[in-house]
Coordinates of C-alpha atoms in Angstrom, one line a residue:
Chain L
X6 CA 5.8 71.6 -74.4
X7 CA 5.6 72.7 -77.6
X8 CA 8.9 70.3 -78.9
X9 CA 7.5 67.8 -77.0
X10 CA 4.0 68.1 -79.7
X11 CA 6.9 67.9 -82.5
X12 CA 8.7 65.4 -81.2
X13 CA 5.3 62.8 -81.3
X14 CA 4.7 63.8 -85.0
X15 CA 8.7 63.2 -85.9
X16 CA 8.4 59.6 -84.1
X17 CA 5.0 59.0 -86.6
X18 CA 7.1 60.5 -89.7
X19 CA 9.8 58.1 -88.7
X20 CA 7.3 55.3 -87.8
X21 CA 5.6 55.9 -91.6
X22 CA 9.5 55.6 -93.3
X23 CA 9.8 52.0 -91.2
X24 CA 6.2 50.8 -92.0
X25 CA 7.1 51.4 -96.0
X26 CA 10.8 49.8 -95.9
X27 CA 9.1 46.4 -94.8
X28 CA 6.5 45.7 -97.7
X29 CA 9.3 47.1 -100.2
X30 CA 12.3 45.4 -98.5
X31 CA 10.0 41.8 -99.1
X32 CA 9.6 43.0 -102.6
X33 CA 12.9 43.8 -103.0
X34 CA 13.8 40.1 -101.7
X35 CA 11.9 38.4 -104.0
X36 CA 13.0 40.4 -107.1
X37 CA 16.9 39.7 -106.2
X38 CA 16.0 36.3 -105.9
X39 CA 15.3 36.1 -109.5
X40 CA 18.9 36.6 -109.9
X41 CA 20.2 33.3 -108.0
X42 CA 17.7 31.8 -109.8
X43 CA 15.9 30.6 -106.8
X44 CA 12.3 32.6 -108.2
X45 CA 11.6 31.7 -111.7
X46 CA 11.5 33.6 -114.5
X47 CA 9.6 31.9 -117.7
X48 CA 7.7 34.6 -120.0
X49 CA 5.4 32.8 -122.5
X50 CA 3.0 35.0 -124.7
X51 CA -0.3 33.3 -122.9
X52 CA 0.5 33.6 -119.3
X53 CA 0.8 37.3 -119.8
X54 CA -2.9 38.1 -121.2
X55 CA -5.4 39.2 -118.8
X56 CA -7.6 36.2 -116.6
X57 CA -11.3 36.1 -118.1
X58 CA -12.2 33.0 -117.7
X59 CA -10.2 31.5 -120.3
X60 CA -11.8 33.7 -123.1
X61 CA -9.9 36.8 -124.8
X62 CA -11.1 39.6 -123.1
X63 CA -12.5 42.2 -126.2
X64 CA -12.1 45.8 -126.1
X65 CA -10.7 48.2 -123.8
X66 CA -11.0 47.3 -120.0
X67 CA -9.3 50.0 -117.8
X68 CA -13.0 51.6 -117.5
X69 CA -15.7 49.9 -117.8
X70 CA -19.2 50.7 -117.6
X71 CA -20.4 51.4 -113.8
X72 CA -23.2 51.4 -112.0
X73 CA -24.8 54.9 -111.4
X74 CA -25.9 54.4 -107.4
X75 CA -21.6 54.7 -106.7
X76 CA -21.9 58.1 -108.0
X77 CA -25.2 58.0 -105.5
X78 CA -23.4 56.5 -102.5
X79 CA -20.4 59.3 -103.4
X80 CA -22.1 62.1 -102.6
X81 CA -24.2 60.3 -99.5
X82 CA -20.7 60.0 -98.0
X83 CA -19.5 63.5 -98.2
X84 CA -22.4 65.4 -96.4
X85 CA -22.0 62.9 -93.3
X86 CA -18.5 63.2 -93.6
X87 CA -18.3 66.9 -93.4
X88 CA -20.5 66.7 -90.5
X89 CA -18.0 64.4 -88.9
X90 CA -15.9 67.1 -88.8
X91 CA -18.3 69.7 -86.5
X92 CA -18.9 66.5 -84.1
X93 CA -15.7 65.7 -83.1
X94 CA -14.6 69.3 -81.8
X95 CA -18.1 69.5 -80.5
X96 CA -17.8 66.1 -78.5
X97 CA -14.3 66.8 -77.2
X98 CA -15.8 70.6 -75.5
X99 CA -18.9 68.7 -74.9
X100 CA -19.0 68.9 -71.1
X101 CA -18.0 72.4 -71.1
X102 CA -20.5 73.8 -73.4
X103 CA -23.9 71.5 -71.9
X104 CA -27.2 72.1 -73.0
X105 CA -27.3 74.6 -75.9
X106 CA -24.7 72.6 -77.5
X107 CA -26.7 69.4 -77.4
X108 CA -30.0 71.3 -78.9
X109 CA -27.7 73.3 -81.1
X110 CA -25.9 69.8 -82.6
X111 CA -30.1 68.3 -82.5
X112 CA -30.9 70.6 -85.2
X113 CA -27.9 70.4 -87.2
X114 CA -27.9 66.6 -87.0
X115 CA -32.0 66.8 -87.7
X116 CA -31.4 69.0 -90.8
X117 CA -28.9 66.4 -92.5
X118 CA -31.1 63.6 -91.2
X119 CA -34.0 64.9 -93.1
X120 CA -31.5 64.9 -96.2
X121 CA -31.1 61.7 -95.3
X122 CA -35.0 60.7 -94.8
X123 CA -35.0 62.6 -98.4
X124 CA -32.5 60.2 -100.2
X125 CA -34.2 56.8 -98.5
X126 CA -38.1 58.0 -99.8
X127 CA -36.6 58.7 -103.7
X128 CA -35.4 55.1 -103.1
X129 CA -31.6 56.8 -103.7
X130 CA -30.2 54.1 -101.2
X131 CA -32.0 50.7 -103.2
X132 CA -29.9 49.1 -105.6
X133 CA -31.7 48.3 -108.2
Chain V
X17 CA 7.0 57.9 -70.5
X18 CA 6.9 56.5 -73.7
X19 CA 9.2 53.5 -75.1
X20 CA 12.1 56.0 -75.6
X21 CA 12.3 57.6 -72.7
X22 CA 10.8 54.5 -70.4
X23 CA 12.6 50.9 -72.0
X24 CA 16.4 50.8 -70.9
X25 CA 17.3 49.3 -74.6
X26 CA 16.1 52.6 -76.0
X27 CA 17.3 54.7 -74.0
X28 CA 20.6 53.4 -73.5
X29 CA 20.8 53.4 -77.2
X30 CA 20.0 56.8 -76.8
X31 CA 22.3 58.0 -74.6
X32 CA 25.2 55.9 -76.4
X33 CA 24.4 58.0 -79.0
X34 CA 23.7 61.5 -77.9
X35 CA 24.3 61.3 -74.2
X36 CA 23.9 65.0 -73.2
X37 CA 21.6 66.4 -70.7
X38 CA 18.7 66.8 -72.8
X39 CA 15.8 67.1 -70.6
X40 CA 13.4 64.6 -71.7
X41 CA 16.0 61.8 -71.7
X42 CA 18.1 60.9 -68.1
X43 CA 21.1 60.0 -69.1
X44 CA 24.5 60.2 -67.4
X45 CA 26.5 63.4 -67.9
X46 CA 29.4 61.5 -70.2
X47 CA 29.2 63.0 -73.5
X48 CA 28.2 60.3 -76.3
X49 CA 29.5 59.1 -80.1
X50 CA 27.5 62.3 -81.3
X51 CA 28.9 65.8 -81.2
X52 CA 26.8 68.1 -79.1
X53 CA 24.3 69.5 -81.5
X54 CA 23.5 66.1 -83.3
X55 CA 20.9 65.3 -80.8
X56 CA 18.1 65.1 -83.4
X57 CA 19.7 62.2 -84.9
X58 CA 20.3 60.1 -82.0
X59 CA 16.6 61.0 -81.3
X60 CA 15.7 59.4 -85.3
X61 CA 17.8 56.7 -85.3
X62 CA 16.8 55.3 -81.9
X63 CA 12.9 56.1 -83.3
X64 CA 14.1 53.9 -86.1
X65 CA 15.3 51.3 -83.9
X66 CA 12.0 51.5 -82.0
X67 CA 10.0 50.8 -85.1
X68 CA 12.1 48.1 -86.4
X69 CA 11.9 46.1 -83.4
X70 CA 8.2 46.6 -82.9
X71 CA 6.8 46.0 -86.3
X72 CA 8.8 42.6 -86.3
X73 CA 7.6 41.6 -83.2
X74 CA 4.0 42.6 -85.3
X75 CA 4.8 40.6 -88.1
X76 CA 5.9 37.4 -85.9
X77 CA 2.5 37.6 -84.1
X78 CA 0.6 38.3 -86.8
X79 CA 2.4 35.1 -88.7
X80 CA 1.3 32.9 -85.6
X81 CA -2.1 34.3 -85.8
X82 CA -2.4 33.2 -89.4
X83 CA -1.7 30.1 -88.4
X84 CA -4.4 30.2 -85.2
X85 CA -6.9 31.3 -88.1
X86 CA -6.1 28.3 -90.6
X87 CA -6.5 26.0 -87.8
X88 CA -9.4 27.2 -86.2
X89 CA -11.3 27.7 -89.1
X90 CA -10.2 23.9 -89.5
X91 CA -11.5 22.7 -86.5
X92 CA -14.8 25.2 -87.2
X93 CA -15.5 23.2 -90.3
X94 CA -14.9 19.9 -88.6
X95 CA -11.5 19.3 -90.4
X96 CA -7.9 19.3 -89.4
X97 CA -6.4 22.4 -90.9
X98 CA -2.2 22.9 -91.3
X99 CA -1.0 20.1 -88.9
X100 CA 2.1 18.8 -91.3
X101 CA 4.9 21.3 -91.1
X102 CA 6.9 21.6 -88.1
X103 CA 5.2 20.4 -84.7
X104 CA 1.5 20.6 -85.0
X105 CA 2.3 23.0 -88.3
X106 CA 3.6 25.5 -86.2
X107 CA 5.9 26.6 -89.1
X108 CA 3.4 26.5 -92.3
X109 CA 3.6 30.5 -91.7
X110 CA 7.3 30.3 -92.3
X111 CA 6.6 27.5 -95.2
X112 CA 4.0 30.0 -96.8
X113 CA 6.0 33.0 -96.4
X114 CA 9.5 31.2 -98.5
X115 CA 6.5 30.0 -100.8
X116 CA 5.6 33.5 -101.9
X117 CA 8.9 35.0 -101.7
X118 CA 10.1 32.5 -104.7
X119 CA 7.0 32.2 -106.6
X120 CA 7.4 33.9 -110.3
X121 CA 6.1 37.4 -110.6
X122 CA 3.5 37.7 -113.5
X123 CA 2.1 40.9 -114.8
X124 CA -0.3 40.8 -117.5
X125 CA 0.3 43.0 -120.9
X126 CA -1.0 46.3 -120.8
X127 CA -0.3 46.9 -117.0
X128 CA 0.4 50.2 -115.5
X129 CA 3.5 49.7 -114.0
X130 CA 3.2 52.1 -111.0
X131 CA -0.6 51.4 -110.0
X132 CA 0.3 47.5 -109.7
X133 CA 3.4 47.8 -107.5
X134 CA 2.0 50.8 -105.0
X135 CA -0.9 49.4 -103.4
X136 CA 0.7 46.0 -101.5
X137 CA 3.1 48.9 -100.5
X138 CA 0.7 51.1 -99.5
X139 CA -2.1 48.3 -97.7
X140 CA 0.7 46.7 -95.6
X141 CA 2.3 50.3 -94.9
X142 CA -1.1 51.9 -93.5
X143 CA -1.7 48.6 -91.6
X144 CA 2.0 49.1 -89.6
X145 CA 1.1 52.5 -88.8
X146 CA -1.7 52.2 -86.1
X147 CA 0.5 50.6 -84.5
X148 CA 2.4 53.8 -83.7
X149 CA -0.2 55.7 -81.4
X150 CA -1.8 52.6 -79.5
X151 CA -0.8 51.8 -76.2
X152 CA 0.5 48.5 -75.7
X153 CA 0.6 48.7 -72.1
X154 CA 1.5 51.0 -68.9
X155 CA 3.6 53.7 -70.5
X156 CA 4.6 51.9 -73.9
X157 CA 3.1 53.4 -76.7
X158 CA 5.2 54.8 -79.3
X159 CA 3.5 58.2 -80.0
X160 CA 1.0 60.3 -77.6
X161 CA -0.7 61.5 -80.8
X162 CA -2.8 64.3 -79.2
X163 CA -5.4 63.6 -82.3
X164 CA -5.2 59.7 -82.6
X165 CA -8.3 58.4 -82.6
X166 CA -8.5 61.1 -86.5
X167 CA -5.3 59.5 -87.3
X168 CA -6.5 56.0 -86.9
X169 CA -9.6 56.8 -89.1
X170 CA -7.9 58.5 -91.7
X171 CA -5.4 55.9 -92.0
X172 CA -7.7 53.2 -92.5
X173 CA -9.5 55.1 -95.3
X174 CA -6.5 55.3 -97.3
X175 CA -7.3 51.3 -97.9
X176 CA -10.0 52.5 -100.3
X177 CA -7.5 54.2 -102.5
X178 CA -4.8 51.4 -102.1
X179 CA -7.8 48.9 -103.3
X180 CA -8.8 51.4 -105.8
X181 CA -5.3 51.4 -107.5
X182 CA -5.1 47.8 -108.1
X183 CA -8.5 47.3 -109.4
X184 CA -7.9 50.0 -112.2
X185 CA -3.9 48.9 -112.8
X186 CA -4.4 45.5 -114.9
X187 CA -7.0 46.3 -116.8
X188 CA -9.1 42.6 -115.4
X189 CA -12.9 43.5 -115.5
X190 CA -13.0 41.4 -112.4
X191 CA -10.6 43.8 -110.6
X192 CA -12.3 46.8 -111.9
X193 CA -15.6 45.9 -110.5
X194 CA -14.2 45.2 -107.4
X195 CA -12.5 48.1 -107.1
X196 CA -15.6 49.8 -107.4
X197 CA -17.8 48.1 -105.1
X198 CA -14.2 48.6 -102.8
X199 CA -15.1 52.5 -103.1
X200 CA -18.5 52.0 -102.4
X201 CA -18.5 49.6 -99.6
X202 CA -15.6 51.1 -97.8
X203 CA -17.0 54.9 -97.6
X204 CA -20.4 53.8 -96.6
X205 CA -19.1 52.3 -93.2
X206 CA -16.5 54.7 -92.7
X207 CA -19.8 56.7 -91.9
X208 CA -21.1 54.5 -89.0
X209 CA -18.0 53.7 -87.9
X210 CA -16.7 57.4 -87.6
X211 CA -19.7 58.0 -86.0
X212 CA -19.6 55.7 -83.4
X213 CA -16.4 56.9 -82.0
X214 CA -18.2 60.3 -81.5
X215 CA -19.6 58.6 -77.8
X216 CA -16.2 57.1 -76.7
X217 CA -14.8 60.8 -77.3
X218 CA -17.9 62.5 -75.7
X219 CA -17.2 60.2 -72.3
X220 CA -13.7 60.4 -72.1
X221 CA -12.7 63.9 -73.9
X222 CA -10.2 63.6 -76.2
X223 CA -9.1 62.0 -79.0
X224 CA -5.5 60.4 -77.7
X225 CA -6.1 56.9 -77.5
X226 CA -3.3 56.9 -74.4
X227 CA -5.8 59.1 -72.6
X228 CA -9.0 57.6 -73.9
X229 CA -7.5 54.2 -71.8
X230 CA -6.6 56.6 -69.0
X231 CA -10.1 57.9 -68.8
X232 CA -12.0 54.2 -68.9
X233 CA -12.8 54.6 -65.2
X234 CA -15.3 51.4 -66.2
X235 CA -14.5 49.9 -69.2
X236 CA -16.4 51.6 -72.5
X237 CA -18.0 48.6 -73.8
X238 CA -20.8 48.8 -70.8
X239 CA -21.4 53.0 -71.6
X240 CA -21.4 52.1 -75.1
X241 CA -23.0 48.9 -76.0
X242 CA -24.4 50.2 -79.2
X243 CA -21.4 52.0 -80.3
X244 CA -19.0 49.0 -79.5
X245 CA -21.4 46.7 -82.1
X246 CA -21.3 49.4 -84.5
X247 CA -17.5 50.1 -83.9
X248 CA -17.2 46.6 -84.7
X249 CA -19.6 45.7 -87.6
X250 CA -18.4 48.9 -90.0
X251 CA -14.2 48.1 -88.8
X252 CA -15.0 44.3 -89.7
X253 CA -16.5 45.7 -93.3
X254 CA -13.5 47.9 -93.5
X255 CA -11.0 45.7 -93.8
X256 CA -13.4 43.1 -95.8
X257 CA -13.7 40.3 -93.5
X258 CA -16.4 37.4 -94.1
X259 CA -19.7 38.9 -93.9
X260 CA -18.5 42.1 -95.9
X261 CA -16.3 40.7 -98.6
X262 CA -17.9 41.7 -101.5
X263 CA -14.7 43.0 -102.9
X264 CA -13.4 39.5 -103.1
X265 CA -16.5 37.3 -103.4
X266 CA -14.5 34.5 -105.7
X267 CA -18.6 33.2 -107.0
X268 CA -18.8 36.6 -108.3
X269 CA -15.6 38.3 -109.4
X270 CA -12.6 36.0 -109.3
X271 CA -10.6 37.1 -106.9
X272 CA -11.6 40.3 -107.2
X273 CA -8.9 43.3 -106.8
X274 CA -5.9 41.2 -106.6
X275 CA -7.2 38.5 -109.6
X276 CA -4.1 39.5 -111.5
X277 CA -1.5 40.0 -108.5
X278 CA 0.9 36.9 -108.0
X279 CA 4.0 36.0 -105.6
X280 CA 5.0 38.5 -103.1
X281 CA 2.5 41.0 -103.6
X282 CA -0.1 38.7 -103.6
X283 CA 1.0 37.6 -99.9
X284 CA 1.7 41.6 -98.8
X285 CA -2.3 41.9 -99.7
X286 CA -2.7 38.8 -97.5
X287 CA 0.0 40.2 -94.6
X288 CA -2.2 43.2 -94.9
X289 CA -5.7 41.5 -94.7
X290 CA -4.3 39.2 -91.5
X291 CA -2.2 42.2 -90.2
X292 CA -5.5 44.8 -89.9
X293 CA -7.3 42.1 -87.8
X294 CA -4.7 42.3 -85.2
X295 CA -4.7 46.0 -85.5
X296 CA -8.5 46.5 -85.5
X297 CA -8.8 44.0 -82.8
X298 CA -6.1 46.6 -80.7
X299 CA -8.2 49.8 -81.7
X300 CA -11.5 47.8 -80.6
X301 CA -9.2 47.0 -77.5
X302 CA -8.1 50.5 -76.9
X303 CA -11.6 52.0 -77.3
X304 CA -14.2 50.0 -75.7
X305 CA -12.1 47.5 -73.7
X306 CA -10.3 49.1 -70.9
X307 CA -7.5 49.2 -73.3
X308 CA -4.0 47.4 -70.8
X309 CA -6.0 48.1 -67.8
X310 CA -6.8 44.4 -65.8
X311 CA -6.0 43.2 -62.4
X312 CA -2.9 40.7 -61.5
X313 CA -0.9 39.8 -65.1
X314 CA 1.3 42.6 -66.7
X315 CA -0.2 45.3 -68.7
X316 CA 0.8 44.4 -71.9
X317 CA 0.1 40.6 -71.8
X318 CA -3.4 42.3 -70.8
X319 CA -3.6 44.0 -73.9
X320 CA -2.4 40.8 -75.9
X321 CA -4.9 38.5 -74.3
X322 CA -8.1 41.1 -75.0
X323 CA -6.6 41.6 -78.4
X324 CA -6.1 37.4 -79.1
X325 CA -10.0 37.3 -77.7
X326 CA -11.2 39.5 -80.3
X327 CA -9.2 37.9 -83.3
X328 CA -11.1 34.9 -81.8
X329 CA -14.5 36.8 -82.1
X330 CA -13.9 37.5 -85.6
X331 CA -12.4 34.2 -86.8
X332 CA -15.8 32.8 -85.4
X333 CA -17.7 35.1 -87.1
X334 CA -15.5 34.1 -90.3
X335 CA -16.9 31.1 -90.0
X336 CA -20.4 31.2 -89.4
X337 CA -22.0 33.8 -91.5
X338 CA -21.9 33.8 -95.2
X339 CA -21.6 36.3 -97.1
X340 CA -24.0 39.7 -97.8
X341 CA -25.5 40.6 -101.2
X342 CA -24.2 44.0 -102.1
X343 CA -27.6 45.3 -102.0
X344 CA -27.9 44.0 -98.5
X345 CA -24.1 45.5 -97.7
X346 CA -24.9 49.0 -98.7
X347 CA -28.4 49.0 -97.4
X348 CA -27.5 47.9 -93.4
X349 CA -24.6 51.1 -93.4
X350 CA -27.1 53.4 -94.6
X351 CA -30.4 52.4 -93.1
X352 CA -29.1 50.5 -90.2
X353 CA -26.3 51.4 -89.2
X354 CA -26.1 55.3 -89.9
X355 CA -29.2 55.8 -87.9
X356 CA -28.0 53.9 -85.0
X357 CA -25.0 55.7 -84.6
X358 CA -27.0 59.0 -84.9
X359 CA -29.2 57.8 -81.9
X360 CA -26.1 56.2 -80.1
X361 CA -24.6 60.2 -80.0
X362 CA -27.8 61.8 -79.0
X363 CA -28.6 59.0 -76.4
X364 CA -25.0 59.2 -75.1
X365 CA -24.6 63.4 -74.7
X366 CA -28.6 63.5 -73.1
X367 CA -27.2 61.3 -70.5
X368 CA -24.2 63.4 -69.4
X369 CA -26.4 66.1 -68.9
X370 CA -28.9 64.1 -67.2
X371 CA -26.5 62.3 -64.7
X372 CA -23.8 64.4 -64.4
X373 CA -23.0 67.2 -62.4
X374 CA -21.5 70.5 -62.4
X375 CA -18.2 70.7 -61.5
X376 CA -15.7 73.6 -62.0
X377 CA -13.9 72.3 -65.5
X378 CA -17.8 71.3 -67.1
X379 CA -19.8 68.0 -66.1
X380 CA -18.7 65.0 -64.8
X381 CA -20.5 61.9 -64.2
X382 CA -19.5 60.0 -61.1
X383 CA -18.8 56.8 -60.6
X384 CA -22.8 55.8 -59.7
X385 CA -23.9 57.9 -62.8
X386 CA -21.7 56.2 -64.9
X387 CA -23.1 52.7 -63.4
X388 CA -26.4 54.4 -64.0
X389 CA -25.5 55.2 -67.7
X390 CA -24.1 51.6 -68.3
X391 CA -27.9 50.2 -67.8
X392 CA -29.6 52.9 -69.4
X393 CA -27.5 52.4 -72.7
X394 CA -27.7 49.1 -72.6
X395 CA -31.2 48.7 -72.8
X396 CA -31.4 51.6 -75.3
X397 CA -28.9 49.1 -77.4
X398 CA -30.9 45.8 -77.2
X399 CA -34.2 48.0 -78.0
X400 CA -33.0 50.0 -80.5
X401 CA -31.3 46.7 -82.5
X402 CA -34.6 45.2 -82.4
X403 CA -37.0 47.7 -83.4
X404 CA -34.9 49.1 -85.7
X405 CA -34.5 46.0 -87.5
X406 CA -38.1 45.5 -87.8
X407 CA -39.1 48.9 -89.0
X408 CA -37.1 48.6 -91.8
X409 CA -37.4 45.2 -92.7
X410 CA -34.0 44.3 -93.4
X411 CA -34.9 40.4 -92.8
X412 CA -36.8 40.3 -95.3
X413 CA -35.8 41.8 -99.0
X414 CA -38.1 44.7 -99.6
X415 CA -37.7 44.2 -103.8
X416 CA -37.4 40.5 -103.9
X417 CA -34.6 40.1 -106.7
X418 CA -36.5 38.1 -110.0
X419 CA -35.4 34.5 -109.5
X420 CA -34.2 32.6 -112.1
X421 CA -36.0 29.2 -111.1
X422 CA -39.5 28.8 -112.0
X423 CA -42.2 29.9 -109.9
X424 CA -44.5 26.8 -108.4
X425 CA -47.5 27.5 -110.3
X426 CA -45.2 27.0 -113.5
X427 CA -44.0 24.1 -112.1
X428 CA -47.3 22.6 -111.9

């Protein structure tokens, strides 16, 4: 039983190698057929700057300014992501554990729903 | 039971290979190429041989269903699409394909090396590897993942990060600001769309999509009406189809993420893009559709016709709706959506108490409850869409955006 719960994760570990060879093997393909000169190769100093709308782009550009409501959205997303994690073991035992569970997962949800009632009255979900 | 132990090409392979008396496999008692001992290989390269065949089978469909897109889309907007190459441009896939391979590969100054060549990798890869715990058909799946339906969400949100990578790697403002919104966007229906599993799981207890099929005694979509349009909605804004696809809206940033990607890993992003419809479309399948289950035609062809139908679904929807506002985007996952799916769970469990009853291993809903359920939910569904959508007046913008026409009373 318990190489049989191995076995499945090997095949996925095995699955993951063959899923990465295909996108690299393509790449691969198309950089050796730079050699046979079948995929050109033709550096010039222009084609290499960054696309801006034909205009030189000014200034550094890995980080630009950003809009603060990402940072907003951010932290939205991990509180109802963490309580993804109680709801799944709870809906799996679900029709083992009946009603207390349901009331006991109400009040949970309830608690993060006012958080959530919270964020949508300070107008934290408007982008404005 | 699964492809190895069930398809005579693997196992034969197998046994070629190893051809002891391991338990899991039958194979005859002749002793194989392998010393005794070396069964894990033979186990790994026969996996290998199992994944190479199936994700080329994947990419071949998904190649013919690029080309059902371009034509469809054609005919949607009353023109002819691909028609030239090969009969009825059957082979523009195959054209497109030796077009990208031997385009020239330009990477602006400046360009972090590393960043720019992981994420096609990494957006194709993630795409191939759902494919390893769905059920195709009757017995053929490659994995029994006891915790698939996790594994299925937590690949997908790996996109984020792929997306993420190439927006920062060139340094193009364009891709930087759509690798934002990308963040944004993506984690906002990973919510919903997390959430709405939550019902599928309740009704069928467990997580393994093999046994979630198993368990579909009527199909899901009837118990689950709300969760199957939530399912779709936040999957179809997850991989940044039409109505969602803020991240590459070309009036507004370009091409967004991949502005400065050219040649093959511009077309991996596209293989990707094409790749998780199909993918989607199975999970949707799996989930809410009864999975291979259907009367008369093979189980598999089952699975390929419901999976065809929904790529049909979203092609449509491709091509009717235009695209969302980012305000609009974030605002129907958090205010729409996110509540829904809250009400969807609640609904759901209330009714297995209600209906169901007690049986020695917890409650279970019979076959009339679960008919029962299926209207019930259904008219919670239509209900809760349209109230909800009135209370918070998501037809109408709540802060009309300043306009940079004149107002009439200027005019005049």
């Amino acid at each position: 039983m318990l190489d049989d719960y191995f076995r499945q994760y090997a095949l996925i570990a095995i699955f993951i190698l063959g899923a990465a060879m295909i996108p690299v093997g393509m790449l691969m393909l198309s950089w050796l057929a730079s050699f046979v000169r079948i995929r050109p190769n033709k550096p010039n100093l222009v084609k290499y700057d960054l696309y801006e709308c034909g205009v030189q782009p000014i200034g550094p550009s890995h980080w630009t300014q950003f809009n603060f409501r990402y940072y907003m959205y951010a932290l939205l997303f991990v509180v109802f992501d963490v309580e993804t994690v109680f709801l799944y073991p709870w809906a799996i035992q679900y029709n083992v554990l009946g009603l207390l569970a349901l009331l006991e997962m109400f009040v949970f949800v309830l608690i993060l729903g006012i958080g959530l009632v919270y964020a949508w009255r300070k107008r934290a979900l408007e982008w404005e | 039971m699964a492809f190895l132990e069930g398809h005579a090409l693997f196992r034969n392979l197998y046994c070629l290979l190893a051809g002891n008396l391991d338990n899991t496999v039958a194979c005859s008692g002749r002793g194989g190429l392998l010393p005794v001992g070396w069964e894990w290989l033979a186990f790994a390269i026969t996996a290998f041989a199992i994944t190479m065949v199936l994700l080329n089978v994947f990419l071949v469909v998904t190649m013919f269903y690029t080309y059902m897109e371009r034509r469809l889309l054609g005919r949607f907007q009353g023109r002819l699409g691909p028609n030239r190459a090969g009969p009825f441009g059957l082979l523009q896939p195959v054209a497109d394909a030796i077009k990208l391979l031997t385009k020239e590969s330009i990477v602006p100054r400046g360009t972090d090396l590393l960043l720019h060549n992981l994420p096609p990798v990494i957006m194709v890869a993630t795409v191939f590897v759902t494919l390893a715990i769905l059920p195709f058909g009757e017995d053929t799946f490659v994995a029994n993942l006891n915790v698939g339906v996790l594994f299925f969400l937590a690949i997908t949100s790996v996109n984020a990060l792929a997306i993420f990578m190439a927006g920062l790697s060139s340094g193009n403002r364009y891709a930087v600001f759509s690798g934002m919104r990308a963040v944004a966007q993506l984690i906002s229906y990973e919510v919903p769309m997390v959430l709405s599993v939550v019902g599928v799981i309740l009704l069928a207890g467990s997580l393994s999509l093999v046994e979630i099929v198993e368990a579909q005694r009527i199909p899901f979509f009837l118990l689950q009406p709300l969760g199957l349009f939530i399912f779709v909605v936040a999957i179809s804004a997850e991989m940044n189809r039409t109505p969602f696809d803020q991240l590459e809206a070309e009036s507004e940033i370009v091409a967004g993420f991949h502005t400065e990607y050219t040649g093959m890993k511009f077309g991996l992003f596209y293989l990707a893009e094409y790749a998780a419809v199909l993918t989607s479309a199975a999970v949707i399948v799996t989930l809410f559709l009864d999975g291979w289950n259907g009367p008369w035609l093979p189980s598999p062809l089952w699975f390929l016709i419901k999976v065809f139908f929904l790529a049909f679904l979203f092609i449509w929807v491709r091509a009717t709706l235009p695209r969302l506002r980012i305000d609009q985007t974030m605002a129907f996952a958090w205010k729409f959506l996110l509540p829904l799916s809250l009400l969807n769970i609640f609904v759901t469990a209330t009714l297995v108490l209600l209906l169901g009853e007690e049986t020695a291993t917890g409650v279970a809903l019979s076959t009339g409850g679960l008919w029962a359920m299926a209207g019930i939910n259904s008219v919670v569904a239509l209900a809760s869409v349209l109230l909800f959508a009135r209370m918070v007046h998501l037809r109408t913008p709540v802060h009309p955006i300043p306009s940079m026409q004149p107002s009439p009373s200027e005019v005049a």
